[in-house]
Short mmCIF file of C-alpha atoms in Angstrom, two decimals:
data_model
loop_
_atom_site.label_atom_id
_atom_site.label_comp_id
_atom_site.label_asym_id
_atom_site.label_seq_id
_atom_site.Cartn_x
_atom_site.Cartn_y
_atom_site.Cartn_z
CA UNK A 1 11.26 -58.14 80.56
CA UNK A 2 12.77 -54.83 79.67
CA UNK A 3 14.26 -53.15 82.85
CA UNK A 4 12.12 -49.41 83.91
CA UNK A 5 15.83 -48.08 84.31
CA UNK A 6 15.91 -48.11 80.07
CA UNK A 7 12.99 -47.30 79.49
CA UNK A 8 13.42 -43.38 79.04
CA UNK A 9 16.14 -43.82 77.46
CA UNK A 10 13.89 -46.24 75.31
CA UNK A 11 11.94 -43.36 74.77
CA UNK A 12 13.77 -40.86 73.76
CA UNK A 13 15.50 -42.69 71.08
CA UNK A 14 11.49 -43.70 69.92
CA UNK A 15 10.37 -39.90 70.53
CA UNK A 16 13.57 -38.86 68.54
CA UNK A 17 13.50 -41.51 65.56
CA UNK A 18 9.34 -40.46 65.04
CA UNK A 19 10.66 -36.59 65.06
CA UNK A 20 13.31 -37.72 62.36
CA UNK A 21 11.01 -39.60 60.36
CA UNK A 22 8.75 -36.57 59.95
CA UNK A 23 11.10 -33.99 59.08
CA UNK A 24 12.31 -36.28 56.64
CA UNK A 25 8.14 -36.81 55.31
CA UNK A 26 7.68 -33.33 54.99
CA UNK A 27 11.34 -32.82 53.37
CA UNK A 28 10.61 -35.40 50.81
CA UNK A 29 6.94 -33.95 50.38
CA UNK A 30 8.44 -30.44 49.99
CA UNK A 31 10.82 -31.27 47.39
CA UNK A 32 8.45 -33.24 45.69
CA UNK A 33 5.78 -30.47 46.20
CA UNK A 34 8.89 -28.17 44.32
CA UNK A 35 9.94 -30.59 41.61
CA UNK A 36 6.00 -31.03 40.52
CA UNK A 37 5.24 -27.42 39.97
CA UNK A 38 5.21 -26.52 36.64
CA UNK A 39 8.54 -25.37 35.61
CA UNK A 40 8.06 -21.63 34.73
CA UNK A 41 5.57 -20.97 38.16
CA UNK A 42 7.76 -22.48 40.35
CA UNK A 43 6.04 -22.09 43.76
CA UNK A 44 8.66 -20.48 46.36
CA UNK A 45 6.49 -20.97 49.24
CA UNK A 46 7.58 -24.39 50.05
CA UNK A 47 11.07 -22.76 51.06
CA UNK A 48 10.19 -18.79 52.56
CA UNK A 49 13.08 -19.35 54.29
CA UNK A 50 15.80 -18.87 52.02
CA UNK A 51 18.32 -16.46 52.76
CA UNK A 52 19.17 -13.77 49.94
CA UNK A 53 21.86 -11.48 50.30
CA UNK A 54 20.69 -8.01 51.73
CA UNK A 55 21.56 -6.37 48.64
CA UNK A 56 19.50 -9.04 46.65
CA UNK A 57 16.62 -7.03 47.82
CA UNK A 58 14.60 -4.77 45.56
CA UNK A 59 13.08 -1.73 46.36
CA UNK A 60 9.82 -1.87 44.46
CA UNK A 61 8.25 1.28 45.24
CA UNK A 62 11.39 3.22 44.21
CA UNK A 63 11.64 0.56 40.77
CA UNK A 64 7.91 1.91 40.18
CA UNK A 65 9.20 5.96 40.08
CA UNK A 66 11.90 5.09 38.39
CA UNK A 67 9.93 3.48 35.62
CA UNK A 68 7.69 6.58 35.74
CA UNK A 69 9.97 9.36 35.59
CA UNK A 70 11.83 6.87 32.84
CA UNK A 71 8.54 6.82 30.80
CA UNK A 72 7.81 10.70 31.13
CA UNK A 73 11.57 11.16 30.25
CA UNK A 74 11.06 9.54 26.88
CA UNK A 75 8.11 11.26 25.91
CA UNK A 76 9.69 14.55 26.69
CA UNK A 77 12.69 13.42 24.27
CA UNK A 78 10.07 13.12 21.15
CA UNK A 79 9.54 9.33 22.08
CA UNK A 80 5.43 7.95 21.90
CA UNK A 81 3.71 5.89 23.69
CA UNK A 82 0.44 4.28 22.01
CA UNK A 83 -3.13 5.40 24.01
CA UNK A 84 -3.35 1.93 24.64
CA UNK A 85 0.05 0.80 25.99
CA UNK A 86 1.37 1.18 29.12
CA UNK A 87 4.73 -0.03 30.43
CA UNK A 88 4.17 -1.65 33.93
CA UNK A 89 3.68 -4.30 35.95
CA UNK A 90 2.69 -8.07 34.96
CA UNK A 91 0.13 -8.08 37.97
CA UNK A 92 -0.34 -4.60 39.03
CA UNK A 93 -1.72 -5.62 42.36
CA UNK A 94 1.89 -7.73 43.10
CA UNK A 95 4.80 -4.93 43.30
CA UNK A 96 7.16 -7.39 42.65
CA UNK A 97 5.96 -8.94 39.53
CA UNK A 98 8.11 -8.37 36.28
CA UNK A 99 7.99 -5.10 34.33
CA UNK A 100 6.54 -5.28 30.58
CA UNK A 101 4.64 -3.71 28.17
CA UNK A 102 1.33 -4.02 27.74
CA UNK A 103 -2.03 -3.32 26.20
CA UNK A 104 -5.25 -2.24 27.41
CA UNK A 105 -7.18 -1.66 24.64
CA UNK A 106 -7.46 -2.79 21.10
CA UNK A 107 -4.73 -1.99 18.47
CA UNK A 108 -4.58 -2.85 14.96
CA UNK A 109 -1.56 -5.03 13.00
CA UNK A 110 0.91 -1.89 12.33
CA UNK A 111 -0.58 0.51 14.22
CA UNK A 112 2.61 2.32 15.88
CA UNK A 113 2.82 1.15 19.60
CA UNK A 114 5.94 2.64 21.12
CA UNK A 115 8.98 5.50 19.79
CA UNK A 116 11.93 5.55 20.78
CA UNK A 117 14.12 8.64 19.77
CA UNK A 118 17.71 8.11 19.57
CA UNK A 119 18.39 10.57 22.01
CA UNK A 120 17.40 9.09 24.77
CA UNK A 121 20.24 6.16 24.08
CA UNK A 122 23.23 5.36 24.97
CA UNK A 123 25.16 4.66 22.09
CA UNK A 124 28.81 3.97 21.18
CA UNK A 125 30.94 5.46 18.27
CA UNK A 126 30.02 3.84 15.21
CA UNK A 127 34.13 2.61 14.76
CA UNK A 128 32.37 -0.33 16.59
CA UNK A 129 29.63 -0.77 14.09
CA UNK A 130 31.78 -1.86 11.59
CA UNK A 131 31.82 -5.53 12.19
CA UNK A 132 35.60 -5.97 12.12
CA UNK A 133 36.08 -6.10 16.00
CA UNK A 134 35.51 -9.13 18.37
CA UNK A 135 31.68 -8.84 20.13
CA UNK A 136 33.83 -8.92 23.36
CA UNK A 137 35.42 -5.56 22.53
CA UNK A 138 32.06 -4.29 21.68
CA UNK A 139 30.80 -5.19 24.95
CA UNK A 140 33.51 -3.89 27.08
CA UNK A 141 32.86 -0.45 25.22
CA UNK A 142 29.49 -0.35 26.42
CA UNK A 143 30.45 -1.41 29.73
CA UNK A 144 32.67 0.99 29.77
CA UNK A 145 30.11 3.98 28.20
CA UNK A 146 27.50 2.94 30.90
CA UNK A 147 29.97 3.19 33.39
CA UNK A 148 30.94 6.71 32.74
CA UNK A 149 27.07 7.96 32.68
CA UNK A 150 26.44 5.40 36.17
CA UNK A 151 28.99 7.57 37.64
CA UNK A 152 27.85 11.11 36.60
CA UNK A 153 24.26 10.51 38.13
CA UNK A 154 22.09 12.81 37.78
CA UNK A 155 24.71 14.99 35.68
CA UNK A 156 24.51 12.24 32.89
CA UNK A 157 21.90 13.68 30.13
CA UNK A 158 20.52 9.92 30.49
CA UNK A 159 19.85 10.27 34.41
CA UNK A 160 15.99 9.15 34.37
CA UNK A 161 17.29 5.51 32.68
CA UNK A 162 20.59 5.45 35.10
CA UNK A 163 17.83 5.59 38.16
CA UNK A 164 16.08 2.90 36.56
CA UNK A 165 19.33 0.94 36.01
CA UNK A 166 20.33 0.98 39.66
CA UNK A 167 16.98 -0.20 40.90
CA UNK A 168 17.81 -3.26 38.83
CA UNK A 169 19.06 -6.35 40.52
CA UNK A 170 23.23 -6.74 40.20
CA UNK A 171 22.93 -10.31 40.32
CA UNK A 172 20.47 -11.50 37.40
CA UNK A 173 22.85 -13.36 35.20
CA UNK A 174 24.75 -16.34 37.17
CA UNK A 175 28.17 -14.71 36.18
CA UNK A 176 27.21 -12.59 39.05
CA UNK A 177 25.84 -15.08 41.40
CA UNK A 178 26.80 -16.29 44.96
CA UNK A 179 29.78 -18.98 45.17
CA UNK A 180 26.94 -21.67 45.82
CA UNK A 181 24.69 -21.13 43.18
CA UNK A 182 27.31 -20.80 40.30
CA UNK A 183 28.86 -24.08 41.52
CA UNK A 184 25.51 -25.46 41.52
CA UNK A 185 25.01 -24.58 38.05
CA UNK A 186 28.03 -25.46 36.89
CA UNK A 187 26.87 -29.00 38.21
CA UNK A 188 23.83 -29.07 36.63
CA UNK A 189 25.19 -28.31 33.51
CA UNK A 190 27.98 -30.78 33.97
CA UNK A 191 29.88 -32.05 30.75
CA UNK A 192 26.86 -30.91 28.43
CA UNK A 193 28.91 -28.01 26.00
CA UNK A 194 28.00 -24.62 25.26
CA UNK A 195 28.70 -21.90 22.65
CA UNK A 196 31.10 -18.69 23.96
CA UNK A 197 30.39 -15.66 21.88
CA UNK A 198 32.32 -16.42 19.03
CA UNK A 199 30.70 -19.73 18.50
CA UNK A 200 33.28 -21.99 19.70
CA UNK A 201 32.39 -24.95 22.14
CA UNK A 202 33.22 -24.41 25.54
CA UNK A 203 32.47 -26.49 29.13
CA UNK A 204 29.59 -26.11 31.70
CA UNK A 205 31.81 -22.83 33.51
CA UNK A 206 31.53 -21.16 30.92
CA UNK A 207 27.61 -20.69 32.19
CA UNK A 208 29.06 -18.10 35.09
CA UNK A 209 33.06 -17.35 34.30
CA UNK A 210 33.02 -16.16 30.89
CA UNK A 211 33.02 -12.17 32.16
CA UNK A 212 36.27 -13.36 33.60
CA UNK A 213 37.89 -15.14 30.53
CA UNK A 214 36.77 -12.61 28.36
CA UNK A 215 36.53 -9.49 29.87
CA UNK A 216 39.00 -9.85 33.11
CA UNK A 217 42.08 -8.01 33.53
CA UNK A 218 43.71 -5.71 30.84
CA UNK A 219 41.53 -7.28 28.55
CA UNK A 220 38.07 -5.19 29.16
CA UNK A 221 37.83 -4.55 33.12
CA UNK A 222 41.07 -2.64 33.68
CA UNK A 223 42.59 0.90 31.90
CA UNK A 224 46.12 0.41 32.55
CA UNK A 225 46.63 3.63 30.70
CA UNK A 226 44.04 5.23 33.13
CA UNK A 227 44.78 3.60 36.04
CA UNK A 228 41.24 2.62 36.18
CA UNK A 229 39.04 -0.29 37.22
CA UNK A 230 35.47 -1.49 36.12
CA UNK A 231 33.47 -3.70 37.99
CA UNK A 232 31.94 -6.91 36.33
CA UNK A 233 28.29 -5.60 36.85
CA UNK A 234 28.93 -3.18 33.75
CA UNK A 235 29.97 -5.74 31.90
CA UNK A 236 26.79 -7.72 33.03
CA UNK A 237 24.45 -5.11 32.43
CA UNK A 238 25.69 -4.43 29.16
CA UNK A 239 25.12 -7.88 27.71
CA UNK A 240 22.01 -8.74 29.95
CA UNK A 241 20.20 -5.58 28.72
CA UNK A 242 22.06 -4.20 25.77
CA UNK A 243 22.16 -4.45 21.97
CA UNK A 244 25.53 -5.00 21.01
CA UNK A 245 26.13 -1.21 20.22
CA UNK A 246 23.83 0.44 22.50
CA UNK A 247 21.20 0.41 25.70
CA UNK A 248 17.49 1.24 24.88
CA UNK A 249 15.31 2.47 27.58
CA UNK A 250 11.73 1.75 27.55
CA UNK A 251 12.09 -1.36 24.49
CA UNK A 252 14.90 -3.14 26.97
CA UNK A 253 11.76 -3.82 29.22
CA UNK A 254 10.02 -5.92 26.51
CA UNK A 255 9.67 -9.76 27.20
CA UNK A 256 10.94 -13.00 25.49
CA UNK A 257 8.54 -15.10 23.54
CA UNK A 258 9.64 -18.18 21.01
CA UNK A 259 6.23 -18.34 20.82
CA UNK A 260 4.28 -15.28 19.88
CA UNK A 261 6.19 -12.92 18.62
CA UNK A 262 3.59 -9.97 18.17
CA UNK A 263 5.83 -6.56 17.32
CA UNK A 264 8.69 -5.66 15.15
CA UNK A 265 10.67 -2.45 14.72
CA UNK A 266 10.91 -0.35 11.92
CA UNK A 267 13.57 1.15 10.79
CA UNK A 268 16.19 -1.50 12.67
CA UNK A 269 16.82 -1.10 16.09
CA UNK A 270 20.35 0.03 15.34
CA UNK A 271 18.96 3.31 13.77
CA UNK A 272 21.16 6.19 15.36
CA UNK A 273 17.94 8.32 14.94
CA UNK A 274 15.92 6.00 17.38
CA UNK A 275 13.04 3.15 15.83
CA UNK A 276 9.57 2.79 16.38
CA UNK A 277 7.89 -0.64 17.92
CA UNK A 278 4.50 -1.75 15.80
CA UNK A 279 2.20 -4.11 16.11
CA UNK A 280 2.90 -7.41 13.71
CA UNK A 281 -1.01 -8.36 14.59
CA UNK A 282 -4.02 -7.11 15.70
CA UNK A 283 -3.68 -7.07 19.77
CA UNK A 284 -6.37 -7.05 22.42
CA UNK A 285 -6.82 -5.39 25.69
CA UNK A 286 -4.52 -7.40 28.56
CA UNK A 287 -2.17 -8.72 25.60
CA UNK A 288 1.74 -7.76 25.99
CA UNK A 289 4.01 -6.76 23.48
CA UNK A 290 6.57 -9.46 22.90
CA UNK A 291 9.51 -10.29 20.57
CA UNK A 292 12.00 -13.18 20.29
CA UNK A 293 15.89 -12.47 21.33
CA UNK A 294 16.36 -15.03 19.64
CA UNK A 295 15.15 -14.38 16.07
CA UNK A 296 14.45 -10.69 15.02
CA UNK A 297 14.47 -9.62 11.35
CA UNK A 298 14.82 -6.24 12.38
CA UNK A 299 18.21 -6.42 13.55
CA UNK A 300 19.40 -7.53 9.53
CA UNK A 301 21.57 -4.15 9.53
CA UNK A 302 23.63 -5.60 12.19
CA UNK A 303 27.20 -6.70 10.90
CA UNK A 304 27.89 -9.36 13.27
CA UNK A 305 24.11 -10.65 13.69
CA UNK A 306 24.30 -13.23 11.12
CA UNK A 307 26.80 -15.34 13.00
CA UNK A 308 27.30 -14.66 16.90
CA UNK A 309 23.67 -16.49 17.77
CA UNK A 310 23.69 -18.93 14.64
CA UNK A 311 23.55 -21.78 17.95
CA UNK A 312 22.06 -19.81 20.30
CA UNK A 313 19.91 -21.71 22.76
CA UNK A 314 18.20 -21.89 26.30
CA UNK A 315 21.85 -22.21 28.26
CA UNK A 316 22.63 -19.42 26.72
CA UNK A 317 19.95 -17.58 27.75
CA UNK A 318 20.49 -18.55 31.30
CA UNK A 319 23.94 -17.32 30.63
CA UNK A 320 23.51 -14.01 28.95
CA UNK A 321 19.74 -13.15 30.63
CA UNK A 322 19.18 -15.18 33.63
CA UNK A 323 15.75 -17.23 33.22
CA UNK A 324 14.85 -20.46 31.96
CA UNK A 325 12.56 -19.38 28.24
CA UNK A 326 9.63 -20.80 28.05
CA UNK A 327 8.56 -23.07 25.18
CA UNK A 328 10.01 -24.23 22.99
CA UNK A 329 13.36 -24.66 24.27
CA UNK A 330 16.65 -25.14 21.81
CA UNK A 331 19.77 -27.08 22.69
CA UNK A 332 23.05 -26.71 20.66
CA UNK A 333 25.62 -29.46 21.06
CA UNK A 334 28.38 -29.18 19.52
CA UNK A 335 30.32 -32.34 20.51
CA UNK A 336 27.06 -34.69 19.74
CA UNK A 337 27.69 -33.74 16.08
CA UNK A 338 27.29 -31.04 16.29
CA UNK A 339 23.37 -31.23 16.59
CA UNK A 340 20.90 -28.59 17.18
CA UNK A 341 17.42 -30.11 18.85
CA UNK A 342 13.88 -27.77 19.47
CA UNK A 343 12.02 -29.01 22.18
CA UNK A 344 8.58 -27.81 22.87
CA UNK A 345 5.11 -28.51 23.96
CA UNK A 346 2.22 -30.84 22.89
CA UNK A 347 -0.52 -31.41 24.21
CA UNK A 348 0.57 -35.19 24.41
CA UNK A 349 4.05 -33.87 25.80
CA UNK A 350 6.90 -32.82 24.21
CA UNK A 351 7.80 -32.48 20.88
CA UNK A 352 11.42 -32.48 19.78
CA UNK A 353 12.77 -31.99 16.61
CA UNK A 354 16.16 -31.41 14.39
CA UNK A 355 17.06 -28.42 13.55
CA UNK A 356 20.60 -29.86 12.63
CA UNK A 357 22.55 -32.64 12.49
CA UNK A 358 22.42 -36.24 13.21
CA UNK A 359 20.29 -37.36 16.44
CA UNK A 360 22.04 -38.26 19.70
CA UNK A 361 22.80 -41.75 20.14
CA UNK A 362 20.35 -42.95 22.96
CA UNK A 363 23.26 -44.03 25.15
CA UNK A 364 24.43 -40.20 25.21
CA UNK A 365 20.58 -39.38 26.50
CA UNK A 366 20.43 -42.27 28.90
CA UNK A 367 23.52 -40.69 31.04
CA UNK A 368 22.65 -37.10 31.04
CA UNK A 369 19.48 -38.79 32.63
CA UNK A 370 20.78 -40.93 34.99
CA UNK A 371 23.50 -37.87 36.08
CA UNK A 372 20.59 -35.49 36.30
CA UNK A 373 17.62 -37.77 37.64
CA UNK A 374 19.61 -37.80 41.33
CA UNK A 375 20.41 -34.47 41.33
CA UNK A 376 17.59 -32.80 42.57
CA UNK A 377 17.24 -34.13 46.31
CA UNK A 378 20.36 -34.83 46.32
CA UNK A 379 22.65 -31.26 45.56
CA UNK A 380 19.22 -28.67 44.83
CA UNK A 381 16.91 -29.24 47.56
CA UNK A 382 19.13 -29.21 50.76
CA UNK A 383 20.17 -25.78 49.62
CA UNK A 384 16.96 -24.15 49.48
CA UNK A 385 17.61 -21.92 52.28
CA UNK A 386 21.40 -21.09 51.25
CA UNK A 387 20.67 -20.35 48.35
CA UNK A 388 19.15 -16.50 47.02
CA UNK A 389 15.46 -17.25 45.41
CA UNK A 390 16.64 -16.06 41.91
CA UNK A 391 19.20 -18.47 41.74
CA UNK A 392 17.04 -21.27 43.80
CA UNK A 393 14.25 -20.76 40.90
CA UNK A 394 16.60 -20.65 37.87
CA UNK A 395 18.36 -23.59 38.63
CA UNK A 396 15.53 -25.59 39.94
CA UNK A 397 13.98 -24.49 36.29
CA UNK A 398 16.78 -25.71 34.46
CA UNK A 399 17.15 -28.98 35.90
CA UNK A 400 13.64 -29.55 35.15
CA UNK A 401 13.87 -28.57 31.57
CA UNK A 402 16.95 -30.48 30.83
CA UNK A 403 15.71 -33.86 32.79
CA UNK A 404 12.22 -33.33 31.23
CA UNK A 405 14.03 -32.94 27.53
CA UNK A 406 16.51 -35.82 27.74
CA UNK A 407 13.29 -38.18 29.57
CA UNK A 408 11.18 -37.38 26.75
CA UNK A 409 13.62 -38.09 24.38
CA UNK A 410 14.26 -41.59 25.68
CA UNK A 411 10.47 -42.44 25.79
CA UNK A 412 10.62 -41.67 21.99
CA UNK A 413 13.27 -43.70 21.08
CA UNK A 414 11.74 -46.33 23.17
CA UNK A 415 8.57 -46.06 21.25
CA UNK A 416 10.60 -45.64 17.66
CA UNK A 417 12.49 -48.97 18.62
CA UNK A 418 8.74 -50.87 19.63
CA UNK A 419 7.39 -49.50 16.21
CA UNK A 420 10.23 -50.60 14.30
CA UNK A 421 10.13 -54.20 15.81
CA UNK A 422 6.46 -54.11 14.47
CA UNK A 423 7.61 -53.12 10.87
CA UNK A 424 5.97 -49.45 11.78
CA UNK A 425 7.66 -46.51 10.23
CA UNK A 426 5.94 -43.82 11.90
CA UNK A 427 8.52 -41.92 14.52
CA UNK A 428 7.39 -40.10 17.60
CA UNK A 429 10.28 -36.77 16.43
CA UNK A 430 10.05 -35.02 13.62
CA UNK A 431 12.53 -35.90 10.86
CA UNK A 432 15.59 -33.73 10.19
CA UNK A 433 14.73 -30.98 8.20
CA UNK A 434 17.73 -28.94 8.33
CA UNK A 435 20.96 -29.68 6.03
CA UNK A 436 22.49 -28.08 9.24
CA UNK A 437 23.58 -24.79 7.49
CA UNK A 438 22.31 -21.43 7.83
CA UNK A 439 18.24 -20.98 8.26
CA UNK A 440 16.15 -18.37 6.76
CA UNK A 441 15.62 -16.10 10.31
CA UNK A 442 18.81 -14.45 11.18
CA UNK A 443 20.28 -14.38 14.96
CA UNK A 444 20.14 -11.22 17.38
CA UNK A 445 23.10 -11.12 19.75
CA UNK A 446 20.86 -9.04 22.65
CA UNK A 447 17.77 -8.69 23.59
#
């Protein structure tokens, strides 16, 4: 017979073991409830807690007038806007959904949409057109150019788009991130390779550190001469919204698609003069004007576009733009082959297929999977509220895309291997198509 002197002691080991065993229920059914959501709508109210840094904040009603006096800016500088496009919000009833362009009524295929006059860009001298300097140089000259009109205010002849630039978040890309989140990255990426920006293989870091290999020190972000500094935010915001030679107000707010791609710019965007934006099809009210950074015959005039995103794929983007693409994904891997693999969905899952080189061997897949398949509750989840909600979202987004690519793949090979044991020749990925040189669509560097 237990003694009554133990018993409360009894029960508050009980009381404190049942208290335990919940938290951990509703930790394992929150993580769960975060892993499940679909990948690109990941659902941030499982963790409201997370604590950003103050100046992660965004002040949305002063983002709004900025994008207005922007717009009205650019129409005063001979730009156009089409009757039926406006540049706003995704949801105008959320103020903090994402910025785009969009239509509200219908349009025809090459009907003019949106102008933008060269005036109204910042633009460097055309010595770096020339193709005959590293990107990295061309970058830091931008940096450096957006720097000087940051500073001036509203001195700079560009003012309206420098008041838009500094309601933009300084911590987008994960170069810029907090110490957590780039070394949570960094493991997420682990030993899976990545292309720098003159296409040579380079480790998972490389996701967050290559403004300081590239651009630290008397190499971009200090003048020696002028006894000057630059912060890496320039050199941030001049890759993240930028176009090699020059920013673009009012086109830099068009959204990615690999999808549907449903404008194109005539002349190319790297007319000094300015370009005009027209629709490729004909577009319905609610419809929003999208292009590819990946792929955009429009930037052909571009010397160095035909070889600086030859391998370009979704790290990269994470890298250079900070968000997971939607479908289809791409995945260059240089020390598999090198081998370049599209991934995107069916309505039976996903479809991958070869855009060059030889397949991975299966044992390569099986350990990205079983390095990854842990990861989740066991690095991601307990940092939920350390971690900013940017860098919580992008990285929980990754890790799904990468687990969900390399699962897939093994389910295929697993059904190849069953087929072939049955004398089937049928294959579940589509069959290398590629001779692994150059394709028909040529690479843009920016967006």
């Amino acid at each position: 017979m237990m003694s009554l002197r133990f018993l409360p002691l009894f029960i508050l080991y009980f009381i404190s073991f049942l208290s335990n065993a919940i938290v951990a229920k509703e930790d394992k059914n929150n993580a769960e409830a975060i892993r499940s959501t679909k990948r690109n709508t990941l659902n941030l109210n499982v963790h409201d807690n997370r604590r950003p840094r103050d100046d992660h904040v965004i002040d949305n009603a002063k983002q709004d007038e900025a994008v207005r006096n922007m717009v009205k800016w650019s129409i005063e500088q001979g730009g156009y806007i089409h009757p039926y496009v406006e540049i706003r919000r995704w949801d105008p009833s959320d103020p903090s959904s994402y910025f785009g362009a969009f239509v509200n009524g219908p349009v025809k295929k090459d009907e003019l949409l949106i102008k933008i006059p060269g005036s109204i860009e910042i633009q460097i001298d055309d010595f770096f057109r020339m193709g005959k300097l590293p990107y990295s140089d061309v970058v830091c000259e931008l940096a450096w150019t957006l720097k000087r009109e940051y500073e001036l205010g509203e001195d700079s002849k560009f003012a309206p788009y420098i008041e838009y630039i500094k309601t933009q978040s300084k911590y987008q890309i994960p170069a810029m991130w907090t110490d957590v989140g780039k070394s949570l990255i960094t493991k997420v990426q682990g030993d899976l390779s990545m292309m720098d920006f003159d296409l040579e293989d380079t480790p998972g870091e490389h996701m967050h550190n290559w403004i300081y290999e590239y651009f630290g020190g008397e190499l971009c972000l200090l003048d020696a001469d002028n006894e000057e500094e630059m912060e890496e935010w320039y050199v941030a915001m001049a890759t993240q919204r930028g176009y090699d030679y020059c920013l673009i107000p009012i086109y830099d707010m068009l959204n990615h698609s690999n999808e549907r791609v449903n404008s194109i710019t005539r002349p190319s965007i790297y007319n000094r003069d300015g370009f005009g934006v027209y629709a490729l099809e004909d577009l319905n009210a609610g419809d929003e004007i999208l292009y590819s950074y990946y792929d955009c015959p429009d930037c052909k005039g571009c010397p160095t576009c035909g070889t600086s995103l030859e391998y370009w794929g979704t790290p990269e983007m994470i890298r250079d733009f900070g968000f997971v693409e939607p479908y289809p994904h791409r995945f260059y891997y240089d020390d598999m082959g090198p081998v370049y693999l599209r991934v995107d969905e069916h309505p039976d899952g996903l479809e991958i297929s070869n855009e060059g080189g030889e397949w991975p061997e299966i044992e390569w897949i099986e350990s990205q999977i079983a390095r990854l398949k842990p990861m989740f509750e066991r690095d991601i989840y307990p940092l939920r509220n350390v971690l900013p909600s940017h860098e919580l979202e992008t990285i929980v987004n990754y890790h799904g895309s990468l687990l969900d690519f390399f699962t897939a793949y093994q389910e295929v090979d697993a059904a190849d291997s069953k087929d072939e044991n049955h004398g089937e020749s049928d294959t579940g990925r589509d069959e290398d198509l590629s001779d692994g040189g150059e394709g028909d669509a040529p690479h843009c560097r920016s967006r």
